mmCIF file of C-alpha atoms and ligand atoms in Angstrom:
data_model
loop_
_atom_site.group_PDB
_atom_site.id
_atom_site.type_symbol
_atom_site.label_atom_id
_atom_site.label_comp_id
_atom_site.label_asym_id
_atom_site.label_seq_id
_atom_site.Cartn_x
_atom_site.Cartn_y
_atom_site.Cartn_z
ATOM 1 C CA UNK F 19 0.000 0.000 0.000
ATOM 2 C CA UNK F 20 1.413 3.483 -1.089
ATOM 3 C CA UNK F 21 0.223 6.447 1.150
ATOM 4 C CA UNK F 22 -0.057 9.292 -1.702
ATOM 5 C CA UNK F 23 -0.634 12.426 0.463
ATOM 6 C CA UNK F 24 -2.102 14.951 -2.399
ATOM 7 C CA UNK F 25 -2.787 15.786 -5.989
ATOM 8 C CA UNK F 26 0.665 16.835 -6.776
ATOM 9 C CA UNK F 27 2.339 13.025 -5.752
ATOM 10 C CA UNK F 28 -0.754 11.303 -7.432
ATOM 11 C CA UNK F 29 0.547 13.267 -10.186
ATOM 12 C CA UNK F 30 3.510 12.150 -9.551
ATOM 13 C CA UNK F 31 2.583 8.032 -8.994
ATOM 14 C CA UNK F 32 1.046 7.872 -11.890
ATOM 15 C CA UNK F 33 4.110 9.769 -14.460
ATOM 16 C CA UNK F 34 6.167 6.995 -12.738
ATOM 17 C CA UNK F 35 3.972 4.366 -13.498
ATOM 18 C CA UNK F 36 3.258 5.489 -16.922
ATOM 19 C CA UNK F 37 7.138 5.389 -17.503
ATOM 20 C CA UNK F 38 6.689 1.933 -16.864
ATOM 21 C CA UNK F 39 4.594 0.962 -19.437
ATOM 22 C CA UNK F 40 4.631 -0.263 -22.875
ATOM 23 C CA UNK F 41 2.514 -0.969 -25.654
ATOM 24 C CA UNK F 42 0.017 -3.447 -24.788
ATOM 25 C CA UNK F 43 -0.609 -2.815 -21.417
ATOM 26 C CA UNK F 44 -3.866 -2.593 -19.847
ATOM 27 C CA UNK F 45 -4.441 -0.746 -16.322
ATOM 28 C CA UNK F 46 -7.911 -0.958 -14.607
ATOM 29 C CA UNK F 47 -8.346 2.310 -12.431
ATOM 30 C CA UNK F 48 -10.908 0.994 -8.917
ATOM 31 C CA UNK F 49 -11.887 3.035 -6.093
ATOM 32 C CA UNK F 50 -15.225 5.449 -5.525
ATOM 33 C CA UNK F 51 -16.309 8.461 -7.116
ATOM 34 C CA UNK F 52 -13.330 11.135 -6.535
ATOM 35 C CA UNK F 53 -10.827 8.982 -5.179
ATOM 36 C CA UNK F 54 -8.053 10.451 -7.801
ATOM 37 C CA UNK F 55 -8.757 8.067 -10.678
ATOM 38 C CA UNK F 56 -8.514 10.404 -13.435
ATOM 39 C CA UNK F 57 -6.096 12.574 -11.945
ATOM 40 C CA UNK F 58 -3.724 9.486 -11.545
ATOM 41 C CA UNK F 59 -4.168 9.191 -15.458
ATOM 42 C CA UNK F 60 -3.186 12.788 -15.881
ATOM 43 C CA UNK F 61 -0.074 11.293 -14.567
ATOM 44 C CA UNK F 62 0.129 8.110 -16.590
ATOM 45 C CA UNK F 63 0.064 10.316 -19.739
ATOM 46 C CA UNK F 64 2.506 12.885 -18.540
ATOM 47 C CA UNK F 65 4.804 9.788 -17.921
ATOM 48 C CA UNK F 66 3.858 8.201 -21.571
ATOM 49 C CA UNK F 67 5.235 12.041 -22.653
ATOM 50 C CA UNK F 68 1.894 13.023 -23.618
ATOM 51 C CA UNK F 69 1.422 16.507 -23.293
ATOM 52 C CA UNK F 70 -2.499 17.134 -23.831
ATOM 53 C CA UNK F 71 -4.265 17.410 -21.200
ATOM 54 C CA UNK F 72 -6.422 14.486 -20.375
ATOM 55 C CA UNK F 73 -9.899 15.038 -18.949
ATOM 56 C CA UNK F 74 -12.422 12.907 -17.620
ATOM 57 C CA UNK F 75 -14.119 10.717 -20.339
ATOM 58 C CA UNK F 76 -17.105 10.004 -18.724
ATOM 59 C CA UNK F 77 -19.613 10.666 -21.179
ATOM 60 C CA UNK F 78 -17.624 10.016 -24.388
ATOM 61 C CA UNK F 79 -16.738 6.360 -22.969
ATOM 62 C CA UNK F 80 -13.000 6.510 -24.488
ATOM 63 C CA UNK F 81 -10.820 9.061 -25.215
ATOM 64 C CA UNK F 82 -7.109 8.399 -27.431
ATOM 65 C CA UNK F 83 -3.928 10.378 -26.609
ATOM 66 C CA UNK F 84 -1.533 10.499 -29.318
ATOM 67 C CA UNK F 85 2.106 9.669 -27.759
ATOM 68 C CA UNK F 86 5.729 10.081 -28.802
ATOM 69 C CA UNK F 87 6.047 6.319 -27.952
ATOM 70 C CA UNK F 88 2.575 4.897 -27.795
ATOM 71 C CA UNK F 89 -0.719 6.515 -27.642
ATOM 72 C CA UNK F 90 -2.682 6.198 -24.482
ATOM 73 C CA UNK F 91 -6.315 4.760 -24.228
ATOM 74 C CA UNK F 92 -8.559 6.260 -20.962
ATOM 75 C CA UNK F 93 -11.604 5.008 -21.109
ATOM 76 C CA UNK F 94 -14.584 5.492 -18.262
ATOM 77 C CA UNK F 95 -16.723 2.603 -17.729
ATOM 78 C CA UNK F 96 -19.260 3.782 -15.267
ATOM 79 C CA UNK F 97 -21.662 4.102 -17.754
ATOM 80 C CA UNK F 98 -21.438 1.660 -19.818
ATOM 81 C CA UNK F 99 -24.586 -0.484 -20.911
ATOM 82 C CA UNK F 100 -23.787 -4.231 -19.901
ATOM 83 C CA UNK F 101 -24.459 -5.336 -23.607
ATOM 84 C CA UNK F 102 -21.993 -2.517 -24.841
ATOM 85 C CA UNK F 103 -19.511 -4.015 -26.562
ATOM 86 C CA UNK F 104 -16.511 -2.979 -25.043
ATOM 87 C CA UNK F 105 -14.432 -4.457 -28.057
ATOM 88 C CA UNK F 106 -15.516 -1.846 -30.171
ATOM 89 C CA UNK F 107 -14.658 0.908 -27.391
ATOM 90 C CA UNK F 108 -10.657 -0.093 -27.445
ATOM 91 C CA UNK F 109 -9.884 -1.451 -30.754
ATOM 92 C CA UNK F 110 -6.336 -2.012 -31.338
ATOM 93 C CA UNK F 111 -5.260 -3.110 -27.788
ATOM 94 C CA UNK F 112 -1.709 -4.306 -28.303
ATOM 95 C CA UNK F 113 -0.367 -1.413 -29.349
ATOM 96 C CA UNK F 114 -1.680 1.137 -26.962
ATOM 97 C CA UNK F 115 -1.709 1.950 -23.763
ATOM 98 C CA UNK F 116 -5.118 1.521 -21.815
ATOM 99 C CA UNK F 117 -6.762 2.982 -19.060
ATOM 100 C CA UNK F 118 -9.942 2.271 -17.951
ATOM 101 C CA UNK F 119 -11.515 3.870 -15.073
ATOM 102 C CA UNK F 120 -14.626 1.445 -13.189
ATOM 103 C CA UNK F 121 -13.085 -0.679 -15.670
ATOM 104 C CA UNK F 122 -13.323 -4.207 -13.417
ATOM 105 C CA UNK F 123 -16.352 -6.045 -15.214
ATOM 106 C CA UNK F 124 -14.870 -4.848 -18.732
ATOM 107 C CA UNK F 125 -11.282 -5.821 -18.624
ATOM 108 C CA UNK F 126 -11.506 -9.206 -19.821
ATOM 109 C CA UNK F 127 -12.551 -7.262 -23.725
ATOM 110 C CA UNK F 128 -9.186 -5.900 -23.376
ATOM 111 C CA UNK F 129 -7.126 -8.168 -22.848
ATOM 112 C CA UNK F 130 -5.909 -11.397 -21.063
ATOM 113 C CA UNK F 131 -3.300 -9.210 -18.448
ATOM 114 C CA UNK F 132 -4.113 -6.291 -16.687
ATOM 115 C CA UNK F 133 -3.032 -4.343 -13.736
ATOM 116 C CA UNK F 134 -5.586 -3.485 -11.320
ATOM 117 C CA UNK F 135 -4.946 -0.404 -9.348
ATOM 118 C CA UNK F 136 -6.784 0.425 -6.093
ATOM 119 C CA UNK F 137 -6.881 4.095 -5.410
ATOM 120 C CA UNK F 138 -8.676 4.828 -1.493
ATOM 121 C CA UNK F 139 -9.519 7.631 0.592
ATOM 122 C CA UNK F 140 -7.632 7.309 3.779
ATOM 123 C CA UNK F 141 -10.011 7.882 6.690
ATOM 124 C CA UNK F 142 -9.215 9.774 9.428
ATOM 125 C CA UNK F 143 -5.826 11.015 7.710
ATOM 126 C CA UNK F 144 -7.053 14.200 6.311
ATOM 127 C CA UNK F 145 -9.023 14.500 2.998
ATOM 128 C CA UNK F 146 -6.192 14.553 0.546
ATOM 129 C CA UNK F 147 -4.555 11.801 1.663
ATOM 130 C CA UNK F 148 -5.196 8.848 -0.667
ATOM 131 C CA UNK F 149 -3.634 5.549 -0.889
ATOM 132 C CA UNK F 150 -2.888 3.082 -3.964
ATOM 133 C CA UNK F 151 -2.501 -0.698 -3.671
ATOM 134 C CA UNK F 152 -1.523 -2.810 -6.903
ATOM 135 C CA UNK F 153 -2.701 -6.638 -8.044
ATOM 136 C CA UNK F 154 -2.002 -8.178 -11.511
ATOM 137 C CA UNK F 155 -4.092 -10.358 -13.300
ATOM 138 C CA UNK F 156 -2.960 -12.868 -15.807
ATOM 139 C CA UNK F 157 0.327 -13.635 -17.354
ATOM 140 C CA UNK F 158 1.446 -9.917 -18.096
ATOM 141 C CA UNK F 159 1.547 -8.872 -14.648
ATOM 142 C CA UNK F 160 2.973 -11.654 -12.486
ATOM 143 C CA UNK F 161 4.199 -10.999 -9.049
ATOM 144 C CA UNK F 162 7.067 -10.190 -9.839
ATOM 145 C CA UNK F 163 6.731 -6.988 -12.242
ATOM 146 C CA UNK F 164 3.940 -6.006 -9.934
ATOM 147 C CA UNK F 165 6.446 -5.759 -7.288
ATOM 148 C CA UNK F 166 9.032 -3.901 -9.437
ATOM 149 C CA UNK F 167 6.342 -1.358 -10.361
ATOM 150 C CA UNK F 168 5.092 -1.344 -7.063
ATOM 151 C CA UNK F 169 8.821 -0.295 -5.868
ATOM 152 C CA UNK F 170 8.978 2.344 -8.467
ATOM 153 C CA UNK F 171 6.032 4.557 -7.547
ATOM 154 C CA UNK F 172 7.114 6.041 -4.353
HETATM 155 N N1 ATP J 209 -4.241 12.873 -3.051
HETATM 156 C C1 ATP J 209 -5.126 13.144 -4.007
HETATM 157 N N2 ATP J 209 -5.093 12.441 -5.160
HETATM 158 C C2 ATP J 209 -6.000 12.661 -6.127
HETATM 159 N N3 ATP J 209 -6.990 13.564 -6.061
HETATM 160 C C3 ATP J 209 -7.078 14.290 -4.933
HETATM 161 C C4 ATP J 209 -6.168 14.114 -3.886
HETATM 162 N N4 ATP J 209 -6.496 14.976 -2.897
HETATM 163 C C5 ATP J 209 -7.564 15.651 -3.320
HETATM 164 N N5 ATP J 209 -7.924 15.260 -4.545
HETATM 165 C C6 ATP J 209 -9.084 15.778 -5.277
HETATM 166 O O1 ATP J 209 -9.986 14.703 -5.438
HETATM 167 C C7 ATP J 209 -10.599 14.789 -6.718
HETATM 168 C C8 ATP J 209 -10.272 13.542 -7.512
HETATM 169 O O2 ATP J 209 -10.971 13.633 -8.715
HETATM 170 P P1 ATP J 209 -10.779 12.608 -9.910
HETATM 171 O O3 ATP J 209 -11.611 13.123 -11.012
HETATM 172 O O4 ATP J 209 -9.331 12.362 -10.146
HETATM 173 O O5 ATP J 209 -11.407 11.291 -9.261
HETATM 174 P P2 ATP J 209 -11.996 10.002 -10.017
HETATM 175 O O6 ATP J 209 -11.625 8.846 -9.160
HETATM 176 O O7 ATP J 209 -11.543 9.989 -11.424
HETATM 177 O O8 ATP J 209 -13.572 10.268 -9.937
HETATM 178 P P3 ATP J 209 -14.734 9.596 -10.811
HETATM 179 O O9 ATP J 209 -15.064 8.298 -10.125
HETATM 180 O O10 ATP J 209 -15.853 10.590 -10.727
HETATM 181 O O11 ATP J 209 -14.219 9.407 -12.214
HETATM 182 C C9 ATP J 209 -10.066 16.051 -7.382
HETATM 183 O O12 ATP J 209 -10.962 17.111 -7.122
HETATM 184 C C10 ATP J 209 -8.753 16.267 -6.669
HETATM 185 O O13 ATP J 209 -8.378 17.634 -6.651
HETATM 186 MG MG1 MG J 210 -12.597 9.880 -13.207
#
């Protein structure tokens, strides 16, 4: 668990974290409504050297970033129908990078790998304080890149 005490290191979590990804990768953003989700993807795509600024895509669904490296993917899936296909949404996985925010029921139309990232409001610790916790799922993201990553971010 990674204590991330306001908006300036979530910033700064997620540029270090997007430095560590490559094309391919899939990261699926949990935690409740204003717990830092998009504004740790402000950092992912700062990291990926993406210099637009990246707003929440909650009512578009999906939103691309053009990189130097790789393009970036953020996606918002709290509105999503449970018959949309999701597919559709992210179309050329393996060569972007993708983010998708309440993205837990959808990952699996992504991809067989993804990195789950767990960002929580820290009671009782003053309201910026948020923490992150990491998991991987699938082959991708074994333990021991999830650790590496994991070491990374602070
Ligand atoms: N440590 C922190 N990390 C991230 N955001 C913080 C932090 N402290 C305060 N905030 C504030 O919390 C809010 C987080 O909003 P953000 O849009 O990133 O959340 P979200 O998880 O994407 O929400 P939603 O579920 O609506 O998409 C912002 O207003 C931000 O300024
Ligand atoms: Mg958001």
């Amino acid at each position: 668990m990674i204590t991330v005490p306001d908006v300036e290191a979530m910033t700064g979590v997620g540029m270090r974290l997007g430095r560590a990804l490559r094309p391919g990768d899939a990261v699926c953003l949990e935690g409740p409504l204003g717990a830092g989700k998009t504004t740790l993807t402000r950092g992912i795509a700062a990291g990926l050297g993406i210099e637009t600024g990246v707003s929440s895509p909650t009512f578009v669904i999906s939103r691309r970033y053009r990189g130097p490296h790789v393009d970036l993917v953020h996606c918002d899936a709290y509105r999503l129908a449970p018959d949309d296909d999701f597919a559709d949404i992210v179309p050329d996985p393996d060569r972007v990078v993708t983010v998708v925010e309440w993205g837990s029921d959808v990952m699996p139309a992504v991809g067989d790998s993804w990195l789950v990232v767990t960002v929580g409001r820290s009671e009782g610790m003053g309201d910026d304080v948020r923490t992150i916790s990491l998991r991987g799922v699938g082959d991708e993201w074994d333990d021991e890149r999830v650790n590496r990553i994991s070491g990374d971010l602070t």
